Amino acid sequence: MNFTTKVPIAKSDNPINYDSKIISLGSCFADNIGMKFEYFKFQITTNPFGIIFNPVSIENLVSRAVIKQKFTEEDIFFHNDLWHCYQVHSELSHSDKTIFLDRLNQILSDFHIQIFKSTHFQITYGTSWVYRNKSSNSIVANCHKVPQSQFDKEILSVETIEKSIQNTIDLIRKVNPNCHFIYTVSPVRHIKDGFVENQRSKAHLITAVHKIVNYQLSIINYFPSYEIMMDELRDYRFYAEDMLHPSKTAIDYIWKRFSENYISEENFATMEEVCSIQKGLTHRPFNSNTASHQKFLNTLKNKIVKLQEKFPHFKF
């Protein structure tokens, strides 16, 4: 007897391997997936401008990177002792104006190169709800704790999201026509918007993404992380303490479903070797001076050297 419903996932015709160059953009779930790729030593860049939740803000950053539109003093502002930019996450904010601008433009330059070289874009949308700055009439990626009175809150329509997704794809493929895309909707619950509002938000995202995916199947896959959380993991024990984010167990399970469908099976054995090494590196012995532990370290070192000969980009 089955006690859960398993979400069907079609295997990718363009699977990821250790030669792939991946960019993961979007919500905190994009970070979760990115950390899994990093753990298994894939070549990945994750959220260079920090966590971004909505499709329009992701499109804006991709556009800026593709056309190499540098950040200027007009793009930043000073608030609560730090310099901020409405297009990027607060983790990049800085107390020094010059350092902040230089850092933003260096990330932009690196991101421009990464877009050209990437083989796969993994994009995770978190919400359709956005905040529009009243003074500039533009959607922001992050409010940086500026008083809410300076923003209007609105929900993006399905049509607006669909257009934004298509613009993002067109921008990337204009400079990198061989790139493939994996889209997903974050399983994180944005309950601060409201229970009904969160469901409306996810519904807009899912509808818009599928409108794009359905007629571009050769270059786009939809990974149902939201649906897996809602159906396969339909239980609060799969949530973290805040009851909003997936727990570690849930993330591990969703990653397993992702990897078995979007990563080349030829790489599974290498992934197991990497996992074995990673576990070995975190091992803490009771006595590090014993002969058995020194033998263990030597064996571990030999495993690393052997893998690095085959995959020079591996760094442990």
CSV table of C-alpha atoms in Angstrom, one decimal:
chain,number,residue,atom,x,y,z
A,1,MET,CA,0.0,0.0,0.0
A,2,ASN,CA,1.3,3.5,-0.9
A,3,PHE,CA,1.0,6.2,1.6
A,4,THR,CA,2.1,9.0,-0.7
A,5,THR,CA,1.5,10.2,-4.2
A,6,LYS,CA,4.6,10.4,-6.3
A,7,VAL,CA,4.9,13.4,-8.7
A,8,PRO,CA,5.8,12.2,-12.2
A,9,ILE,CA,9.0,13.9,-13.6
A,10,ALA,CA,10.2,13.4,-17.2
A,11,LYS,CA,13.9,12.9,-17.6
A,12,SER,CA,15.8,15.7,-19.2
A,13,ASP,CA,17.0,15.4,-22.8
A,14,ASN,CA,19.9,17.7,-21.9
A,15,PRO,CA,21.1,16.3,-18.6
A,16,ILE,CA,23.7,18.0,-16.4
A,17,ASN,CA,27.2,16.5,-16.1
A,18,TYR,CA,30.6,17.5,-14.6
A,19,ASP,CA,31.4,19.4,-17.8
A,20,SER,CA,28.3,21.5,-17.4
A,21,LYS,CA,28.5,25.1,-16.3
A,22,ILE,CA,25.3,25.9,-14.2
A,23,ILE,CA,23.8,29.2,-13.0
A,24,SER,CA,21.2,29.0,-10.3
A,25,LEU,CA,19.1,32.1,-9.8
A,26,GLY,CA,16.1,33.0,-7.6
A,27,SER,CA,14.7,32.4,-4.2
A,28,CYS,CA,16.4,30.8,-1.2
A,29,PHE,CA,15.5,27.4,-2.7
A,30,ALA,CA,17.8,28.3,-5.6
A,31,ASP,CA,20.5,28.5,-2.9
A,32,ASN,CA,19.5,25.1,-1.5
A,33,ILE,CA,19.9,23.5,-4.9
A,34,GLY,CA,23.1,25.5,-5.5
A,35,MET,CA,24.6,24.2,-2.3
A,36,LYS,CA,23.8,20.6,-3.3
A,37,PHE,CA,25.6,21.1,-6.7
A,38,GLU,CA,28.5,22.6,-4.8
A,39,TYR,CA,28.7,19.7,-2.4
A,40,PHE,CA,29.0,17.3,-5.3
A,41,LYS,CA,31.6,19.5,-7.0
A,42,PHE,CA,29.6,20.6,-10.0
A,43,GLN,CA,30.6,23.8,-11.7
A,44,ILE,CA,27.9,26.2,-10.5
A,45,THR,CA,27.4,29.9,-9.8
A,46,THR,CA,24.5,30.6,-7.3
A,47,ASN,CA,22.7,33.9,-6.9
A,48,PRO,CA,25.7,36.3,-7.5
A,49,PHE,CA,23.5,39.2,-6.5
A,50,GLY,CA,21.9,37.4,-3.6
A,51,ILE,CA,18.5,35.9,-3.2
A,52,ILE,CA,15.9,37.4,-5.7
A,53,PHE,CA,12.3,36.3,-5.3
A,54,ASN,CA,10.4,37.7,-8.3
A,55,PRO,CA,10.7,37.2,-12.1
A,56,VAL,CA,10.9,40.8,-13.1
A,57,SER,CA,13.9,41.5,-10.8
A,58,ILE,CA,15.7,38.5,-12.1
A,59,GLU,CA,15.0,39.7,-15.7
A,60,ASN,CA,16.4,43.1,-14.8
A,61,LEU,CA,19.6,41.7,-13.5
A,62,VAL,CA,20.1,39.4,-16.5
A,63,SER,CA,19.4,42.3,-18.8
A,64,ARG,CA,21.9,44.5,-17.1
A,65,ALA,CA,24.6,41.8,-17.2
A,66,VAL,CA,24.0,40.9,-20.9
A,67,ILE,CA,24.2,44.5,-22.1
A,68,LYS,CA,27.0,45.3,-19.5
A,69,GLN,CA,25.1,48.2,-18.0
A,70,LYS,CA,27.3,49.2,-15.1
A,71,PHE,CA,25.9,50.3,-11.7
A,72,THR,CA,26.3,54.0,-11.0
A,73,GLU,CA,25.7,56.3,-8.1
A,74,GLU,CA,22.1,56.8,-9.4
A,75,ASP,CA,21.5,53.1,-8.6
A,76,ILE,CA,22.4,53.2,-5.0
A,77,PHE,CA,21.2,54.9,-1.8
A,78,PHE,CA,22.3,55.4,1.8
A,79,HIS,CA,20.0,54.0,4.6
A,80,ASN,CA,20.7,52.8,8.1
A,81,ASP,CA,24.4,53.4,7.9
A,82,LEU,CA,24.8,51.3,4.7
A,83,TRP,CA,24.8,51.8,1.0
A,84,HIS,CA,22.1,49.7,-0.8
A,85,CYS,CA,20.8,48.9,-4.3
A,86,TYR,CA,17.2,48.1,-4.9
A,87,GLN,CA,18.1,45.6,-7.6
A,88,VAL,CA,20.2,43.3,-5.3
A,89,HIS,CA,20.0,41.6,-1.9
A,90,SER,CA,21.0,43.3,1.4
A,91,GLU,CA,23.9,40.8,1.9
A,92,LEU,CA,25.8,42.9,-0.6
A,93,SER,CA,25.2,46.2,1.1
A,94,HIS,CA,28.3,48.1,2.4
A,95,SER,CA,29.3,51.0,4.5
A,96,ASP,CA,31.7,52.3,1.9
A,97,LYS,CA,30.1,53.8,-1.3
A,98,THR,CA,33.1,53.2,-3.5
A,99,ILE,CA,33.7,49.7,-2.4
A,100,PHE,CA,30.0,48.9,-2.8
A,101,LEU,CA,29.9,50.2,-6.4
A,102,ASP,CA,33.1,48.5,-7.3
A,103,ARG,CA,31.9,45.2,-5.9
A,104,LEU,CA,28.6,45.4,-7.7
A,105,ASN,CA,30.3,46.1,-11.1
A,106,GLN,CA,32.8,43.3,-10.6
A,107,ILE,CA,30.0,40.8,-9.9
A,108,LEU,CA,28.2,42.2,-13.0
A,109,SER,CA,31.3,41.7,-15.1
A,110,ASP,CA,31.8,38.1,-13.8
A,111,PHE,CA,28.1,37.3,-14.3
A,112,HIS,CA,28.3,38.6,-17.9
A,113,ILE,CA,31.1,36.1,-18.7
A,114,GLN,CA,29.3,33.3,-16.8
A,115,ILE,CA,26.1,33.8,-19.0
A,116,PHE,CA,28.2,33.4,-22.1
A,117,LYS,CA,29.8,30.1,-20.8
A,118,SER,CA,26.8,28.5,-19.1
A,119,THR,CA,25.2,25.3,-20.3
A,120,HIS,CA,22.3,25.3,-17.9
A,121,PHE,CA,20.2,28.0,-16.1
A,122,GLN,CA,18.3,26.8,-13.1
A,123,ILE,CA,15.8,29.5,-12.1
A,124,THR,CA,13.6,29.3,-9.1
A,125,TYR,CA,10.7,31.8,-8.6
A,126,GLY,CA,9.5,32.5,-5.1
A,127,THR,CA,6.6,34.9,-5.4
A,128,SER,CA,4.4,37.0,-7.7
A,129,TRP,CA,4.0,39.6,-5.0
A,130,VAL,CA,6.3,42.6,-5.6
A,131,TYR,CA,7.0,46.1,-4.1
A,132,ARG,CA,7.0,49.1,-6.5
A,133,ASN,CA,9.1,52.1,-5.4
A,134,LYS,CA,6.7,55.1,-5.5
A,135,SER,CA,9.4,57.6,-6.4
A,136,SER,CA,10.9,55.7,-9.4
A,137,ASN,CA,7.8,53.6,-10.3
A,138,SER,CA,10.0,50.5,-10.6
A,139,ILE,CA,9.8,47.1,-9.0
A,140,VAL,CA,12.5,46.4,-6.4
A,141,ALA,CA,14.2,43.1,-5.6
A,142,ASN,CA,14.7,44.0,-2.0
A,143,CYS,CA,13.3,46.8,0.2
A,144,HIS,CA,16.3,47.0,2.5
A,145,LYS,CA,14.0,47.9,5.5
A,146,VAL,CA,13.1,51.2,3.9
A,147,PRO,CA,9.7,52.3,5.4
A,148,GLN,CA,6.8,50.5,3.6
A,149,SER,CA,5.1,53.8,3.0
A,150,GLN,CA,7.6,54.3,0.1
A,151,PHE,CA,6.3,51.3,-1.8
A,152,ASP,CA,3.1,50.0,-3.3
A,153,LYS,CA,2.5,46.3,-3.0
A,154,GLU,CA,1.1,44.5,-6.0
A,155,ILE,CA,0.8,41.0,-7.5
A,156,LEU,CA,2.2,40.4,-11.0
A,157,SER,CA,-0.3,39.1,-13.5
A,158,VAL,CA,0.2,35.8,-15.3
A,159,GLU,CA,0.8,37.8,-18.5
A,160,THR,CA,3.5,40.0,-17.0
A,161,ILE,CA,5.3,37.0,-15.5
A,162,GLU,CA,5.1,35.1,-18.8
A,163,LYS,CA,6.5,38.1,-20.7
A,164,SER,CA,9.3,38.5,-18.1
A,165,ILE,CA,10.2,34.8,-18.4
A,166,GLN,CA,10.4,35.0,-22.2
A,167,ASN,CA,12.4,38.2,-22.0
A,168,THR,CA,14.9,36.5,-19.7
A,169,ILE,CA,15.2,33.5,-22.0
A,170,ASP,CA,15.6,35.7,-25.1
A,171,LEU,CA,18.3,37.8,-23.4
A,172,ILE,CA,20.4,34.8,-22.5
A,173,ARG,CA,19.9,32.9,-25.7
A,174,LYS,CA,20.8,36.0,-27.8
A,175,VAL,CA,24.4,35.6,-26.5
A,176,ASN,CA,24.3,31.9,-25.6
A,177,PRO,CA,22.0,30.1,-28.0
A,178,ASN,CA,22.9,26.6,-26.8
A,179,CYS,CA,21.9,27.2,-23.2
A,180,HIS,CA,19.2,25.1,-21.5
A,181,PHE,CA,16.8,26.0,-18.8
A,182,ILE,CA,15.3,24.4,-15.7
A,183,TYR,CA,12.5,26.3,-14.1
A,184,THR,CA,10.9,25.6,-10.8
A,185,VAL,CA,8.6,27.3,-8.3
A,186,SER,CA,9.9,27.5,-4.7
A,187,PRO,CA,8.2,25.3,-2.2
A,188,VAL,CA,8.8,27.9,0.5
A,189,ARG,CA,5.5,29.3,1.9
A,190,HIS,CA,5.3,33.1,1.8
A,191,ILE,CA,2.7,33.3,4.6
A,192,LYS,CA,3.5,36.9,5.4
A,193,ASP,CA,1.6,37.7,2.3
A,194,GLY,CA,-1.4,35.7,3.6
A,195,PHE,CA,-2.5,32.1,3.1
A,196,VAL,CA,-4.8,32.8,0.2
A,197,GLU,CA,-2.4,35.3,-1.2
A,198,ASN,CA,0.5,32.8,-1.1
A,199,GLN,CA,-1.6,30.3,-3.1
A,200,ARG,CA,-2.6,33.0,-5.7
A,201,SER,CA,1.1,33.9,-6.0
A,202,LYS,CA,2.2,30.4,-6.6
A,203,ALA,CA,-0.6,29.8,-9.1
A,204,HIS,CA,0.4,32.8,-11.1
A,205,LEU,CA,4.0,31.6,-11.3
A,206,ILE,CA,3.1,28.0,-12.2
A,207,THR,CA,0.6,29.1,-14.9
A,208,ALA,CA,3.1,31.5,-16.5
A,209,VAL,CA,6.0,29.1,-16.4
A,210,HIS,CA,3.9,26.3,-18.1
A,211,LYS,CA,2.8,28.7,-20.8
A,212,ILE,CA,6.4,29.1,-21.7
A,213,VAL,CA,7.5,25.5,-21.1
A,214,ASN,CA,4.7,24.0,-23.2
A,215,TYR,CA,5.9,25.4,-26.5
A,216,GLN,CA,9.7,25.4,-25.8
A,217,LEU,CA,10.2,21.8,-24.5
A,218,SER,CA,13.4,21.4,-26.4
A,219,ILE,CA,15.2,23.9,-24.3
A,220,ILE,CA,13.2,24.2,-21.1
A,221,ASN,CA,12.3,21.7,-18.3
A,222,TYR,CA,9.9,22.3,-15.5
A,223,PHE,CA,11.0,20.7,-12.2
A,224,PRO,CA,8.0,20.3,-9.8
A,225,SER,CA,9.7,21.2,-6.5
A,226,TYR,CA,6.5,23.0,-5.2
A,227,GLU,CA,4.4,20.0,-6.2
A,228,ILE,CA,6.7,17.5,-4.6
A,229,MET,CA,6.5,19.5,-1.3
A,230,MET,CA,2.7,19.8,-1.5
A,231,ASP,CA,2.0,16.1,-2.5
A,232,GLU,CA,4.9,13.7,-1.8
A,233,LEU,CA,5.9,15.5,1.4
A,234,ARG,CA,2.4,16.5,2.6
A,235,ASP,CA,3.3,16.6,6.3
A,236,TYR,CA,4.5,19.4,8.6
A,237,ARG,CA,7.4,17.1,9.7
A,238,PHE,CA,9.0,18.0,6.4
A,239,TYR,CA,9.1,21.7,7.3
A,240,ALA,CA,11.8,23.5,9.3
A,241,GLU,CA,10.9,25.0,12.7
A,242,ASP,CA,9.4,28.1,11.1
A,243,MET,CA,6.9,25.9,9.3
A,244,LEU,CA,7.6,27.8,6.1
A,245,HIS,CA,10.8,26.5,4.7
A,246,PRO,CA,11.5,22.8,3.8
A,247,SER,CA,13.5,20.9,6.4
A,248,LYS,CA,16.9,19.4,5.6
A,249,THR,CA,15.2,16.1,5.1
A,250,ALA,CA,12.8,17.6,2.5
A,251,ILE,CA,15.6,19.4,0.7
A,252,ASP,CA,17.6,16.2,0.5
A,253,TYR,CA,14.6,14.3,-0.9
A,254,ILE,CA,13.8,17.0,-3.4
A,255,TRP,CA,17.4,17.1,-4.5
A,256,LYS,CA,17.3,13.3,-4.9
A,257,ARG,CA,14.3,13.7,-7.2
A,258,PHE,CA,16.1,16.4,-9.1
A,259,SER,CA,19.4,14.6,-9.5
A,260,GLU,CA,17.9,11.3,-10.7
A,261,ASN,CA,16.0,13.1,-13.5
A,262,TYR,CA,18.3,16.1,-14.5
A,263,ILE,CA,21.8,14.8,-13.9
A,264,SER,CA,23.5,12.3,-16.3
A,265,GLU,CA,23.5,8.8,-14.8
A,266,GLU,CA,27.1,8.4,-16.0
A,267,ASN,CA,28.0,10.9,-13.2
A,268,PHE,CA,26.3,9.0,-10.3
A,269,ALA,CA,29.3,6.9,-9.4
A,270,THR,CA,31.5,10.0,-9.3
A,271,MET,CA,28.9,11.7,-7.1
A,272,GLU,CA,29.1,8.8,-4.7
A,273,GLU,CA,32.9,9.1,-4.5
A,274,VAL,CA,32.6,12.8,-3.9
A,275,CYS,CA,30.1,12.2,-1.1
A,276,SER,CA,32.3,9.6,0.5
A,277,ILE,CA,35.2,12.1,0.5
A,278,GLN,CA,33.0,14.9,1.9
A,279,LYS,CA,32.0,12.7,4.7
A,280,GLY,CA,35.6,11.7,5.3
A,281,LEU,CA,36.6,15.4,5.5
A,282,THR,CA,34.1,16.1,8.2
A,283,HIS,CA,35.1,13.0,10.3
A,284,ARG,CA,36.5,14.0,13.7
A,285,PRO,CA,38.5,11.3,15.5
A,286,PHE,CA,38.9,10.8,19.2
A,287,ASN,CA,42.7,10.7,18.7
A,288,SER,CA,44.2,12.2,15.6
A,289,ASN,CA,47.7,10.7,16.3
A,290,THR,CA,46.8,7.1,15.9
A,291,ALA,CA,48.2,5.0,13.1
A,292,SER,CA,44.8,4.0,11.9
A,293,HIS,CA,43.7,7.7,11.6
A,294,GLN,CA,46.9,8.6,9.7
A,295,LYS,CA,46.1,5.7,7.3
A,296,PHE,CA,42.6,7.0,7.0
A,297,LEU,CA,43.9,10.5,6.1
A,298,ASN,CA,46.3,9.1,3.5
A,299,THR,CA,43.6,7.0,1.9
A,300,LEU,CA,41.4,10.0,1.7
A,301,LYS,CA,44.1,12.1,0.2
A,302,ASN,CA,44.8,9.5,-2.5
A,303,LYS,CA,41.0,9.5,-3.3
A,304,ILE,CA,41.1,13.2,-3.7
A,305,VAL,CA,44.2,13.2,-5.9
A,306,LYS,CA,42.7,10.5,-8.1
A,307,LEU,CA,39.5,12.4,-8.6
A,308,GLN,CA,41.3,15.7,-9.3
A,309,GLU,CA,43.3,14.1,-12.0
A,310,LYS,CA,40.1,13.3,-13.8
A,311,PHE,CA,38.3,16.5,-12.8
A,312,PRO,CA,40.8,19.3,-12.3
A,313,HIS,CA,38.1,21.8,-11.2
A,314,PHE,CA,37.4,19.7,-8.1
A,315,LYS,CA,38.5,21.6,-4.9
A,316,PHE,CA,38.1,20.1,-1.5
